[in-house]
Coordinates of C-alpha atoms and ligand atoms in Angstrom, one line a residue:
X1445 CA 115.5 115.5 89.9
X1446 CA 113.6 118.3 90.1
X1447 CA 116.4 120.8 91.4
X1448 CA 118.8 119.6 88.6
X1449 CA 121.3 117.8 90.7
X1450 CA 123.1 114.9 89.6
X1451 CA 121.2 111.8 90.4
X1452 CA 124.7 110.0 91.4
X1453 CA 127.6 111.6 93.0
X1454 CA 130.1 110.1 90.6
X1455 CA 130.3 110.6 87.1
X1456 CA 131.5 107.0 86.4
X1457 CA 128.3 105.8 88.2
X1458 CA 126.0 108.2 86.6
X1459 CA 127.1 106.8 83.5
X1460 CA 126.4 103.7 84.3
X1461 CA 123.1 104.4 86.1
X1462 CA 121.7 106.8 83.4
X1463 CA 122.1 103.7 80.6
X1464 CA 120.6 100.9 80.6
X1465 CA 122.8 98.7 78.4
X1466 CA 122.6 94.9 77.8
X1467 CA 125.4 93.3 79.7
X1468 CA 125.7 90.0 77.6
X1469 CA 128.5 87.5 78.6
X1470 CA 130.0 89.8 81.3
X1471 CA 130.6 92.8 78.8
X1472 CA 128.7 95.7 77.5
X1473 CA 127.2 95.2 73.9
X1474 CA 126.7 98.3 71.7
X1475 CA 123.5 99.2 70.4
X1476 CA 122.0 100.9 67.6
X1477 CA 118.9 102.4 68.5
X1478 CA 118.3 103.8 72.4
X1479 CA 114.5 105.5 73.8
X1480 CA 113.9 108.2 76.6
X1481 CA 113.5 107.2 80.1
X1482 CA 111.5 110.1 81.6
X1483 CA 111.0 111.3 84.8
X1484 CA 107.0 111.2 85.6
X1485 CA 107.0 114.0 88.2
X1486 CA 108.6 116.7 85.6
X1487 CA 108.5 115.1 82.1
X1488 CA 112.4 115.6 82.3
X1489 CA 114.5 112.6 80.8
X1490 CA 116.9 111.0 83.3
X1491 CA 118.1 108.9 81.1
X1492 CA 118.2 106.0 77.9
X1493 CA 117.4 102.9 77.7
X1494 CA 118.9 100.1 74.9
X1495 CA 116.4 98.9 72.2
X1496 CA 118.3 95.6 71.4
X1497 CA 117.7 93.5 68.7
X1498 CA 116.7 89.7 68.8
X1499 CA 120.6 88.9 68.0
X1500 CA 121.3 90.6 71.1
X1501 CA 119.2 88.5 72.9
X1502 CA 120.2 85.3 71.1
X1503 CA 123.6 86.3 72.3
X1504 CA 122.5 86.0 75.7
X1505 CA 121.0 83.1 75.3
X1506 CA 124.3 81.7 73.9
X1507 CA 126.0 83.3 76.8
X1508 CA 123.8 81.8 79.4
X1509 CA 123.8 77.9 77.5
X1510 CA 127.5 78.3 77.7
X1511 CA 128.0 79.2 81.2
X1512 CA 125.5 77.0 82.9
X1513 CA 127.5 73.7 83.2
X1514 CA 130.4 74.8 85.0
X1515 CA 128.5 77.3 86.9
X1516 CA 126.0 74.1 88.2
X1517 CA 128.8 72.2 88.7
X1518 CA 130.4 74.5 91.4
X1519 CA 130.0 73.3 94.7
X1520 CA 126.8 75.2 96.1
X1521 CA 128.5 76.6 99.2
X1522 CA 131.1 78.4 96.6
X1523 CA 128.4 79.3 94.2
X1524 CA 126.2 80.8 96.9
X1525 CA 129.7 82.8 98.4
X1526 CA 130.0 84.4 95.2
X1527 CA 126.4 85.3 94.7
X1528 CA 126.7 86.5 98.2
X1529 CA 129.6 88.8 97.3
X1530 CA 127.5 90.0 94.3
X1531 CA 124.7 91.2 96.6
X1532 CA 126.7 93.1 99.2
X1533 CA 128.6 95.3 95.8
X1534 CA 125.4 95.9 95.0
X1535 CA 124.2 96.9 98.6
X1536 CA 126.4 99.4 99.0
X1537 CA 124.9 101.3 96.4
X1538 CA 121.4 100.8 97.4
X1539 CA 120.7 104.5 98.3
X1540 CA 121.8 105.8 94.3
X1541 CA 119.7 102.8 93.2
X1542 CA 116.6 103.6 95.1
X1543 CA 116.9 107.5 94.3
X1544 CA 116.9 106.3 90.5
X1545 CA 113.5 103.7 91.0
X1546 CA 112.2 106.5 92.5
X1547 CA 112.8 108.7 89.3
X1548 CA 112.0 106.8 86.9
X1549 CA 108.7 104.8 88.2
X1550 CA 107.9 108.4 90.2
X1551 CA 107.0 106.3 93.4
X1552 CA 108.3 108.0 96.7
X1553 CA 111.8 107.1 98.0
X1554 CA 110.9 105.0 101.1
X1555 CA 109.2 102.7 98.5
X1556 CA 112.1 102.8 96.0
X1557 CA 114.2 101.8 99.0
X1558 CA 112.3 98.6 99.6
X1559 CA 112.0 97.7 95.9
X1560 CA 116.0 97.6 95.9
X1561 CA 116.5 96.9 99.4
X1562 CA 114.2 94.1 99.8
X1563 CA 115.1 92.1 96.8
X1564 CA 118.6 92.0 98.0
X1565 CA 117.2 90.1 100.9
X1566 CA 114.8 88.1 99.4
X1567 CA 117.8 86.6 97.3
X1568 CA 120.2 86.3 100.8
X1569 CA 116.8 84.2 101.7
X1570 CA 116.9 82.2 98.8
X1571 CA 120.5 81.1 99.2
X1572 CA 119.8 80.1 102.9
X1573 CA 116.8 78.0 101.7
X1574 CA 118.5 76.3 98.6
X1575 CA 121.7 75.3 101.2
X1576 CA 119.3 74.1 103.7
X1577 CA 117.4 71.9 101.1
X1578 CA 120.5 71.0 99.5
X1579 CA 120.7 67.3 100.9
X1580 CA 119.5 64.7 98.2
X1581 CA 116.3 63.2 99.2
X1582 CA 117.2 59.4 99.6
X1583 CA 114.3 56.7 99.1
X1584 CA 116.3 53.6 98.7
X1585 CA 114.3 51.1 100.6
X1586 CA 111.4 52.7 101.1
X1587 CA 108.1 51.4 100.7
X1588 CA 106.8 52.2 97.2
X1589 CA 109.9 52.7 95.6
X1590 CA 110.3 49.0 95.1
X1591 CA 112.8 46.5 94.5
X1592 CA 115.5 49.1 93.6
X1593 CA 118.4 49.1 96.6
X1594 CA 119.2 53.1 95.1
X1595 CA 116.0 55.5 94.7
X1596 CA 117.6 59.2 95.3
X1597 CA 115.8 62.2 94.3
X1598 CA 117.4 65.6 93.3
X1599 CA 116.4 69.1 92.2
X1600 CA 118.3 69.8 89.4
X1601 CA 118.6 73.8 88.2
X1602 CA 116.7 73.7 85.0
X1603 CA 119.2 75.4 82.6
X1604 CA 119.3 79.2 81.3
X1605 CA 116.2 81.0 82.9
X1606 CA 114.6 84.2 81.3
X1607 CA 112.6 87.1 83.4
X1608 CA 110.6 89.9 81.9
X1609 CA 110.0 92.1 84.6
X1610 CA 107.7 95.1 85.0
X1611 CA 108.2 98.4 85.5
X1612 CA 105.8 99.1 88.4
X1613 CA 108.1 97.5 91.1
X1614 CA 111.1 97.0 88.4
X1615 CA 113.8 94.8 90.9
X1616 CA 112.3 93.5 93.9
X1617 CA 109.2 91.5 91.0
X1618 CA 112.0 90.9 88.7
X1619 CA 114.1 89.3 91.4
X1620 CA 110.8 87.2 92.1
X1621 CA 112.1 85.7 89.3
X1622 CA 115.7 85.9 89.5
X1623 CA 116.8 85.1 93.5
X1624 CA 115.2 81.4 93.3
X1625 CA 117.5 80.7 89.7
X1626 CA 120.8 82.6 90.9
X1627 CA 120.5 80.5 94.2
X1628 CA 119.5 77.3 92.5
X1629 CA 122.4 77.1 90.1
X1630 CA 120.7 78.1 86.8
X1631 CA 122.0 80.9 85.0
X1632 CA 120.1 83.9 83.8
X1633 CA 118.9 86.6 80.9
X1634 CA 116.8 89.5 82.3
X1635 CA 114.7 91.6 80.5
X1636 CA 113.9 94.7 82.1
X1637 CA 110.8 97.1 81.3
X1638 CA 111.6 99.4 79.0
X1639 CA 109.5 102.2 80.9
X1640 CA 112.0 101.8 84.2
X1641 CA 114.9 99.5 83.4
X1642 CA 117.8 102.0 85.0
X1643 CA 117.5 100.8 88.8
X1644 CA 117.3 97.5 87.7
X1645 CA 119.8 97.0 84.8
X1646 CA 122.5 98.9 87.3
X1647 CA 122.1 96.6 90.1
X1648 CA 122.2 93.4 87.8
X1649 CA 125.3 94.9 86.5
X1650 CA 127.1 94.9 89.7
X1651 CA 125.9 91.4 90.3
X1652 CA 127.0 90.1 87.3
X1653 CA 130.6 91.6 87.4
X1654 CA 131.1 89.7 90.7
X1655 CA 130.3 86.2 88.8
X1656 CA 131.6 84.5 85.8
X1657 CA 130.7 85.7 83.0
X1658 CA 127.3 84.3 81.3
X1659 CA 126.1 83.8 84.8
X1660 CA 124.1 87.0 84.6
X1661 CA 123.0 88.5 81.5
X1662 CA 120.7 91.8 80.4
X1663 CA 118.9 93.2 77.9
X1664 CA 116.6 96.0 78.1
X1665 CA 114.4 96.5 74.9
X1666 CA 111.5 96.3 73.6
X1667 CA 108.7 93.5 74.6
X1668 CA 107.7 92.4 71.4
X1669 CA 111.0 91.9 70.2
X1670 CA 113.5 90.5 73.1
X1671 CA 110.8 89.0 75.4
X1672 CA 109.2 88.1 72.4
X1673 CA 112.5 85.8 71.4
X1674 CA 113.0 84.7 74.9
X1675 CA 109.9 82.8 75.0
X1676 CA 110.3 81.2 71.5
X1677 CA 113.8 80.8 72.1
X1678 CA 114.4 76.7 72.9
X1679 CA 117.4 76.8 74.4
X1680 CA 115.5 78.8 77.7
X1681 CA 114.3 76.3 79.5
X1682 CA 112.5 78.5 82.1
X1683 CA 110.7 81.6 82.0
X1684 CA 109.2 84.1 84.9
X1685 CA 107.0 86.5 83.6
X1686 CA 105.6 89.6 85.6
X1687 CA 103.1 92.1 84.0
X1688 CA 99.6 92.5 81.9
X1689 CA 97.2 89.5 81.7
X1690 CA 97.0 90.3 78.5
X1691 CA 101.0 90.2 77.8
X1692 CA 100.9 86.8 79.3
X1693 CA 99.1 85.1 77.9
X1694 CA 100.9 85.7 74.5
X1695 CA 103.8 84.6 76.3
X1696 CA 102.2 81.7 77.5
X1697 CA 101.0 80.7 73.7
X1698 CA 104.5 80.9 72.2
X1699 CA 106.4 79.3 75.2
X1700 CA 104.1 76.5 74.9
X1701 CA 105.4 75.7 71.7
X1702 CA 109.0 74.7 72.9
X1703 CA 107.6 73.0 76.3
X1704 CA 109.5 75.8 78.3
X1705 CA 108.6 75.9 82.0
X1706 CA 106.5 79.4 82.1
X1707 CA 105.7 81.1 85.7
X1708 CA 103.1 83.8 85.2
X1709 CA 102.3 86.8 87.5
X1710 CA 99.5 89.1 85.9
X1711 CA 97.1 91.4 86.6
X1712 CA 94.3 92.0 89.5
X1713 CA 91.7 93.4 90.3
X1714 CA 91.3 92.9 94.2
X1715 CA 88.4 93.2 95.9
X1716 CA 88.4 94.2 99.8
X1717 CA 84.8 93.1 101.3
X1718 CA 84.0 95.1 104.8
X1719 CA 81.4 93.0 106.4
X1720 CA 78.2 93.7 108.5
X1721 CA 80.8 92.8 111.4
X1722 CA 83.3 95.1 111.2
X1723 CA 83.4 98.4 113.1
X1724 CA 85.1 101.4 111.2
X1725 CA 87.6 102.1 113.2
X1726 CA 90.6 104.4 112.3
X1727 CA 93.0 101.5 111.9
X1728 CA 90.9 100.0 109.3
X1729 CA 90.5 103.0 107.6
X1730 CA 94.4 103.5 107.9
X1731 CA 95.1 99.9 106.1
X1732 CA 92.4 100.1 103.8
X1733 CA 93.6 103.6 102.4
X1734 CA 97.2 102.6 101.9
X1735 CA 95.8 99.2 100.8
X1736 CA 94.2 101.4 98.3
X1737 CA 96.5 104.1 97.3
X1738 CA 100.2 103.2 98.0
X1739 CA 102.2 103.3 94.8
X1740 CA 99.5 105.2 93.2
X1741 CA 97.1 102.5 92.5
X1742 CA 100.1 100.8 90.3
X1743 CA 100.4 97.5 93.0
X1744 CA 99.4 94.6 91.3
X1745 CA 97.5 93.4 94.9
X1746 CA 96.4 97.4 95.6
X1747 CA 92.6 97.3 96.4
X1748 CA 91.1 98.0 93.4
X1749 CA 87.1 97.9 94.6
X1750 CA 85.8 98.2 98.1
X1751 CA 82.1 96.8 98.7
X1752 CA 80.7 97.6 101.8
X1753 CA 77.6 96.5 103.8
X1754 CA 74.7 99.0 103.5
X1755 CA 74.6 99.0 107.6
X1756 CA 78.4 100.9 107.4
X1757 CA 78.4 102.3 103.6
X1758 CA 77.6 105.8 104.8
X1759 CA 80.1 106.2 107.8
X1760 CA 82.7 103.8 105.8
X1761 CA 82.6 106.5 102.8
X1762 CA 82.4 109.6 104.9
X1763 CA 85.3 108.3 106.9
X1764 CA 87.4 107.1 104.1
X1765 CA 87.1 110.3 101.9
X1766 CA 88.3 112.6 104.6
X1767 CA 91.5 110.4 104.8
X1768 CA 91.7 110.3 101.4
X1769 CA 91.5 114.0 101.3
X1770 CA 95.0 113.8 103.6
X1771 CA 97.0 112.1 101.3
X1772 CA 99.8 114.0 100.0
X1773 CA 101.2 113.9 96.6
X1774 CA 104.2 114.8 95.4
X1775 CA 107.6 114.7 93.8
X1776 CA 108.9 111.1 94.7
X1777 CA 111.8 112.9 96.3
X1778 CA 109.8 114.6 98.4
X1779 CA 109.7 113.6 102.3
X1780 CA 106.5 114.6 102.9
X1781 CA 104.7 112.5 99.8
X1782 CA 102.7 110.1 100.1
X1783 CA 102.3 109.0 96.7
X1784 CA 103.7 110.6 93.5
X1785 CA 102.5 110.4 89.8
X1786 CA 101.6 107.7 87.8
X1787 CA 104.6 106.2 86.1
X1788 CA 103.5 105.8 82.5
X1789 CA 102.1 108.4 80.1
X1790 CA 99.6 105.6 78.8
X1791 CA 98.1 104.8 82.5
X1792 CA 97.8 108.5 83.0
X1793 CA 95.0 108.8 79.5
X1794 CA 93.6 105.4 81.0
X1795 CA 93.0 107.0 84.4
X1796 CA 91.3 110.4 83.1
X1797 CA 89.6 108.0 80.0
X1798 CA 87.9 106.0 83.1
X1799 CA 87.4 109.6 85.1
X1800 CA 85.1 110.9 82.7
X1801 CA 83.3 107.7 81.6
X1802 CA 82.7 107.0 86.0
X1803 CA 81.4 110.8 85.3
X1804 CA 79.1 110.2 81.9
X1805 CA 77.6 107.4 83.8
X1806 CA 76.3 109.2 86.1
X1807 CA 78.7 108.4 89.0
X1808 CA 79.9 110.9 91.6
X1809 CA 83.3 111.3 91.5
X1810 CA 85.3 112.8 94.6
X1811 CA 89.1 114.0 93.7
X1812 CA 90.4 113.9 96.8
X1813 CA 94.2 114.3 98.2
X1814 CA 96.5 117.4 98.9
X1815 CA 99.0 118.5 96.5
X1816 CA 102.6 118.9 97.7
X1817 CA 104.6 122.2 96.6
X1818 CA 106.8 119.8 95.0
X1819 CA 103.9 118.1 92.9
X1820 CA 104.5 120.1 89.4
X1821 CA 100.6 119.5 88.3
X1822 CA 101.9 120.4 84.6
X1823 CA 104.0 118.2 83.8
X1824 CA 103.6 115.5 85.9
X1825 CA 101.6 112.6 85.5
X1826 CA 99.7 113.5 88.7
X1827 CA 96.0 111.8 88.9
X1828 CA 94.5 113.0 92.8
X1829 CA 93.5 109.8 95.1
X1830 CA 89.7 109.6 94.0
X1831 CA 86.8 108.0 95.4
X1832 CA 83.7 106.7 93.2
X1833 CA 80.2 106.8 94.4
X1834 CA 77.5 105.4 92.5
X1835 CA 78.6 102.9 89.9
X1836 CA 76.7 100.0 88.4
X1837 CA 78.0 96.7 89.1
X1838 CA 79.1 96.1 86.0
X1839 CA 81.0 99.2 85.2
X1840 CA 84.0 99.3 83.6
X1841 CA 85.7 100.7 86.4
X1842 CA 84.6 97.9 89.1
X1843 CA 85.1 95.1 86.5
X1844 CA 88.9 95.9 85.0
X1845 CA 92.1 96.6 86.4
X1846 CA 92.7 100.4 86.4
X1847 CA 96.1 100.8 88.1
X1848 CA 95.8 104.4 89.2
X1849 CA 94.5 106.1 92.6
X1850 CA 90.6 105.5 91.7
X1851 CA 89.0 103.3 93.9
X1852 CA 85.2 102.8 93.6
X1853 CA 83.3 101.8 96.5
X1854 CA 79.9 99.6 96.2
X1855 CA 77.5 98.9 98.6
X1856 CA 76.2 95.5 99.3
X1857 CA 73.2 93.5 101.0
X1858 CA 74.2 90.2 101.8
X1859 CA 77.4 88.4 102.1
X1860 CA 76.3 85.7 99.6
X1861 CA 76.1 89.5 97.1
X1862 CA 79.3 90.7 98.2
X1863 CA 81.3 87.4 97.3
X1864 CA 79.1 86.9 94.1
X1865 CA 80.4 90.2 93.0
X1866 CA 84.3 89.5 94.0
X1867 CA 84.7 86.7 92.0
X1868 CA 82.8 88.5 89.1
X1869 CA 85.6 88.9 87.4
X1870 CA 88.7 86.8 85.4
X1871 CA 91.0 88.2 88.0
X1872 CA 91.8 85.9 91.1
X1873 CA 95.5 87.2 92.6
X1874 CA 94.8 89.3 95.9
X1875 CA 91.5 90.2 97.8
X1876 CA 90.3 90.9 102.1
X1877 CA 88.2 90.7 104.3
X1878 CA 87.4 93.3 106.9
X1879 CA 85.6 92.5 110.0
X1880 CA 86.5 92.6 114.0
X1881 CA 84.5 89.5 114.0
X1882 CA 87.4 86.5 112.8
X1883 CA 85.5 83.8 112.0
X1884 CA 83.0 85.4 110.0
X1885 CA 85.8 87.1 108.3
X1886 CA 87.3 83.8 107.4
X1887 CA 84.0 82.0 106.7
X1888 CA 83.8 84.8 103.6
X1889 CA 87.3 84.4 102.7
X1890 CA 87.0 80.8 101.7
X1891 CA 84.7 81.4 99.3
X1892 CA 86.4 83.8 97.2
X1893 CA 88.4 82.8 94.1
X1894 CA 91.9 84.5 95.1
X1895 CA 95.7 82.9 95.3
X1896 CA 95.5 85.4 98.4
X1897 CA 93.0 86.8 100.4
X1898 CA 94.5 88.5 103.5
X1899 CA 92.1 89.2 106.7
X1900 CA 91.7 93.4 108.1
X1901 CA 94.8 93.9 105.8
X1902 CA 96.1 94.5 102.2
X1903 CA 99.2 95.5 101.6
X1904 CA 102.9 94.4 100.8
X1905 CA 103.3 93.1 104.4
X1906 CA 101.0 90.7 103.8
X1907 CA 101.8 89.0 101.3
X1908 CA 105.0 87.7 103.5
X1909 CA 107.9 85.0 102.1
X1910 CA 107.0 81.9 103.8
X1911 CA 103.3 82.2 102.1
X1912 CA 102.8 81.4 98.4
X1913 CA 101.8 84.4 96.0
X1914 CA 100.3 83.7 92.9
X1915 CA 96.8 84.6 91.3
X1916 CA 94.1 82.3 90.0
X1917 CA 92.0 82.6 86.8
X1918 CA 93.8 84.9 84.2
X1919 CA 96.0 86.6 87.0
X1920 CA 98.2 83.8 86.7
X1921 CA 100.1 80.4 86.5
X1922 CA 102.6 79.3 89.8
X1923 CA 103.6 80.9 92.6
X1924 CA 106.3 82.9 93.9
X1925 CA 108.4 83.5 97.4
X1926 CA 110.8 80.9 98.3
X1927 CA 110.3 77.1 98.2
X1928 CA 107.3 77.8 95.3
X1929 CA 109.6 79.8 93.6
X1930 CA 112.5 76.5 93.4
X1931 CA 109.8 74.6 91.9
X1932 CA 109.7 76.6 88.8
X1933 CA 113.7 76.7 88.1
X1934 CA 114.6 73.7 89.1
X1935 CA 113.6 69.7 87.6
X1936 CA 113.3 66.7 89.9
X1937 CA 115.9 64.2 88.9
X1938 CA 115.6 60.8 90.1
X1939 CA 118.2 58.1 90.1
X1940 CA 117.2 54.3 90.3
X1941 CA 119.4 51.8 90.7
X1942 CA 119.7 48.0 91.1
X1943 CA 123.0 45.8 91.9
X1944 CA 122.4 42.9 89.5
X1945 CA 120.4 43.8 86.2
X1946 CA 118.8 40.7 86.3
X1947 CA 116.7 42.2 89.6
X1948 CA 113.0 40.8 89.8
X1949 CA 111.3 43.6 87.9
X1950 CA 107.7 42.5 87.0
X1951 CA 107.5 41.7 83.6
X1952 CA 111.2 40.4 83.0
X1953 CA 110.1 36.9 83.0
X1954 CA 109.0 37.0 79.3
X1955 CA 112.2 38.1 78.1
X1956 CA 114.8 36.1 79.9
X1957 CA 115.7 33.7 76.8
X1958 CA 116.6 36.7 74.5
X1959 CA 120.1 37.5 76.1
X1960 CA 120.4 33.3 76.8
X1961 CA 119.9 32.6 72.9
Ligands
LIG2218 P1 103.3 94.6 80.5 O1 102.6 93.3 80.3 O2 103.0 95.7 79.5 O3 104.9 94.4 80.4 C1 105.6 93.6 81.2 C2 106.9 93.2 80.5 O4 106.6 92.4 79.4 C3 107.7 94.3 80.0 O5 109.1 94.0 80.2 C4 107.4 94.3 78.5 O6 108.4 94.9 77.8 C5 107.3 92.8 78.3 N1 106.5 92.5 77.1 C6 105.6 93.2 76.4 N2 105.1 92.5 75.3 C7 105.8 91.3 75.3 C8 105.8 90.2 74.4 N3 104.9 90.1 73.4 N4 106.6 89.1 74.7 C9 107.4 89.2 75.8 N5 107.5 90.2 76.6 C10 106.7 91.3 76.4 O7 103.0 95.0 82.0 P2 103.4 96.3 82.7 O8 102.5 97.4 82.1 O9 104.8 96.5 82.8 O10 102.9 96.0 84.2 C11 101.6 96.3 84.7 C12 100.8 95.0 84.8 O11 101.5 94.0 85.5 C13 99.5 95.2 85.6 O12 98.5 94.5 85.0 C14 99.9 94.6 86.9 O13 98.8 94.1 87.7 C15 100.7 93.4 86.5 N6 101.6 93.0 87.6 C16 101.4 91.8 88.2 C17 102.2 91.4 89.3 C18 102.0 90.1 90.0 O14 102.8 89.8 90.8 N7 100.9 89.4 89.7 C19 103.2 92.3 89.7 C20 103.4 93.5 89.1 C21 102.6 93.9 88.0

């Protein structure tokens, strides 16, 4: 919004799109106390966002409990045509939605687009794959289950569900969350980031109006305090959680103490290894910058260390510096950007704190990148795509997530060193492997500690639905995208009956005078 226009054509919409309000039982609850959402790019706010109270979000709790049985009880084909309905109101106002991610996270438009634009489909794919599994699983006679003439299995929607999202990629990660429990029958109670809940809070909105009300519920506020009660809260009987390792693990500690079902996507710290074998070719260096760099560093799977064998450090670095040197950054809005600025005032200290420790340690840091007209240096949260030569192993910046445009790069020996260093760390969600040579590429692969590890790629497009995503170690607990996803909203209920209640069950013998004296 740098030119002062409205964000929204309407003024109805810009009301609704500028306040991000819970939504509890499908109407609007009042609030006391509201925070600044700010534009990154310019400092400018763009609008508030609702503080709500633990009340509010024992409200929605309420609201979910109350709506769940009759909303599970709908036949799934008239469940799923109203969900369906939901995400086409919301569709038509992807392109206002996308221009307010862009403004409020500061990530360029054509990767605001996808955040809104993809989770609408990933939930249209959910629906499809919840229909197709629909059929109860019938066992009766088969080997194992035995002497029972009725064995049928079903997955049962677990009850309300509760998602804290993030604010890096606010809908399409919080919709990780909410696609597999709107299409499995379960109702839910979102919590967005306070930092970018606009886009997000909007589009649930829209959703929730097309559905009875309690289906969908909202409320934006503060983490300690309404994700806080969601995961104490007993009567949630699920909860997807997307952010910090360090968040989730508090989350993890006080769900555990009512048994809740808890599905945990944290932080990384992705390695990419480029092997002896691989040539340095311009598509590599292509994938491996926007690998690198897209959303500013703030991906969870971004690269976030390249090691590279000693036989192609020198040409790998050369090569990659002068591309990084062509990256533009901008104003999100901006067609010609690349990248914009970091989205949070507190990731933007992190990334000059790290800067100047690389620096102090005697590292050579390269600020690369081109800044746009657009890019107001100023005021916005701007950090340039930056190379770092020359770190030990064990620096801070190699060993930590750092979720900004700082990538350091590490020359290795062996590819027994290179995959010593990549698990060297608590993180296990994302990592590569680059080499024109496949199988030695996979060989390496296999040994590293990673939910995925993509081959001569690293990006969104390969992390693709019919694969699971998830991290190991401390970057998480599940996995996400379709069928993985069911798991963790829905039970397995399984029905076993016999004809006569007398039926030869081992063990009955000993009790078959009771009833007969
Ligand atoms: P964060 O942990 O600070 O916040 C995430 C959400 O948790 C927010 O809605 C926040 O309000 C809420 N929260 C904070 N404290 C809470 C508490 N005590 N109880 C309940 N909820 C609480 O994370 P962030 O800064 O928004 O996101 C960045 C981090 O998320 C990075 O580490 C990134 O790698 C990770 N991330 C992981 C994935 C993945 O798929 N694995 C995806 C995106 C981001």
């Amino acid at each position: 919004m740098t030119d002062g226009a409205p964000v929204l054509p309407s003024a109805e919409l810009r009301a609704d799109f500028r306040l991000a309000a819970p939504y509890v039982g499908g109407a609007i609850v009042d609030v006391a106390e509201t925070a600044p959402v700010t534009n990154p790019a310019t400092g400018e706010e763009i609008g508030r966002v609702a503080l709500a109270s633990a009340d509010i979000a024992d409200q929605a709790v309420a609201a979910a409990a109350a709506a769940f049985p009759a909303w599970r009880d709908l036949p799934t084909a008239e469940r799923h045509a109203l969900v369906a309905a939901a995400l086409d109101a919301a569709e038509q106002q992807a392109d206002d939605i996308a221009r307010t991610i862009a403004l409020e996270v500061g990530k360029v438009l054509h990767e605001a687009n996808g955040d809104i634009r993809g989770a609408l489909a990933m939930t249209r794919g959910m629906l499809q794959l919840v229909a197709d599994l629909e059929a109860e699983e019938d066992r009766s006679g088969h080997p194992g289950t035995g002497a029972a003439p009725l064995v049928r299995l079903r997955h049962v929607p677990v009850g309300p569900v509760a998602v804290i999202g993030p604010w890096n990629t606010p809908v399409f990660l919080t919709f990780n969350g909410i696609a597999p429990a709107l299409a499995a029958g379960a109702t839910l109670v979102v919590k967005p980031a306070v930092e970018a809940p606009l886009g997000l809070t909007a589009t649930l909105r829209m959703i929730a109006e097309q559905l009875p009300p309690g289906v969908v519920n909202v409320v934006p506020g503060r983490g300690s305090v309404v994700g806080q009660r969601l995961a104490e809260h007993p009567d949630v009987r699920a909860l997807s959680f997307t952010g910090g390792t360090e968040t989730g693990r508090r989350i993890a500690a006080v769900a555990a103490a009512n048994v809740k079902k808890v599905a945990l996507e944290l932080g990384g710290n992705d390695p990419a290894i480029v092997l002896g074998s691989a040539e340095i070719t311009d598509a590599l260096i292509t994938e491996l910058i926007a690998g690198s760099y897209a959303m500013t560093g703030q991906i969870c799977f971004n690269v976030k260390r390249i090691y590279v064998h000693r036989d192609r450090y020198e040409e790998f670095v050369e090569r990659f510096s002068r591309a990084a040197a062509r990256i533009v950054v901008g104003d999100p809005l901006d067609p010609t950007a690349h990248i914009g600025p970091l989205t949070t005032r507190d990731g933007y200290e992190n990334a000059l704190r790290l800067l100047d420790a690389a620096r102090a340690d005697g590292a050579e840091v390269r600020e690369l990148g081109t800044r746009a007209d657009s890019a107001d240096w100023e005021r916005g949260l701007y950090v340039a795509p930056t190379v770092v030569l020359g770190l030990p192993a064990d620096h801070e910046l190699v060993l930590e997530e750092q979720f900004a445009p700082i990538i350091p790069i590490i020359p290795f020996d062996t590819d027994e060193e290179a995959v010593n260093e990549a698990n060297r760390t608590e993180y296990g969600l994302a990592s590569s492997v680059w080499s024109h040579d496949l199988a030695h590429a996979e060989a390496v692969a296999r040994r590293i500690e990673a939910g995925n590890t993509f081959l001569n790629a690293h990006r969104l497009g390969a992390s693709v639905p019919l694969v699971p995503f998830g991290g190991v170690k401390q970057s998480g607990l599940g996995r996400t995208h379709l069928k993985y996803s069911l798991e963790h909203v829905t039970d397995e209920h399984a029905i076993i009956g016999f004809t006569d209640p007398a039926a030869q069950l081992p063990g009955i013998a000993r009790w078959q005078d009771v009833a007969a004296g």
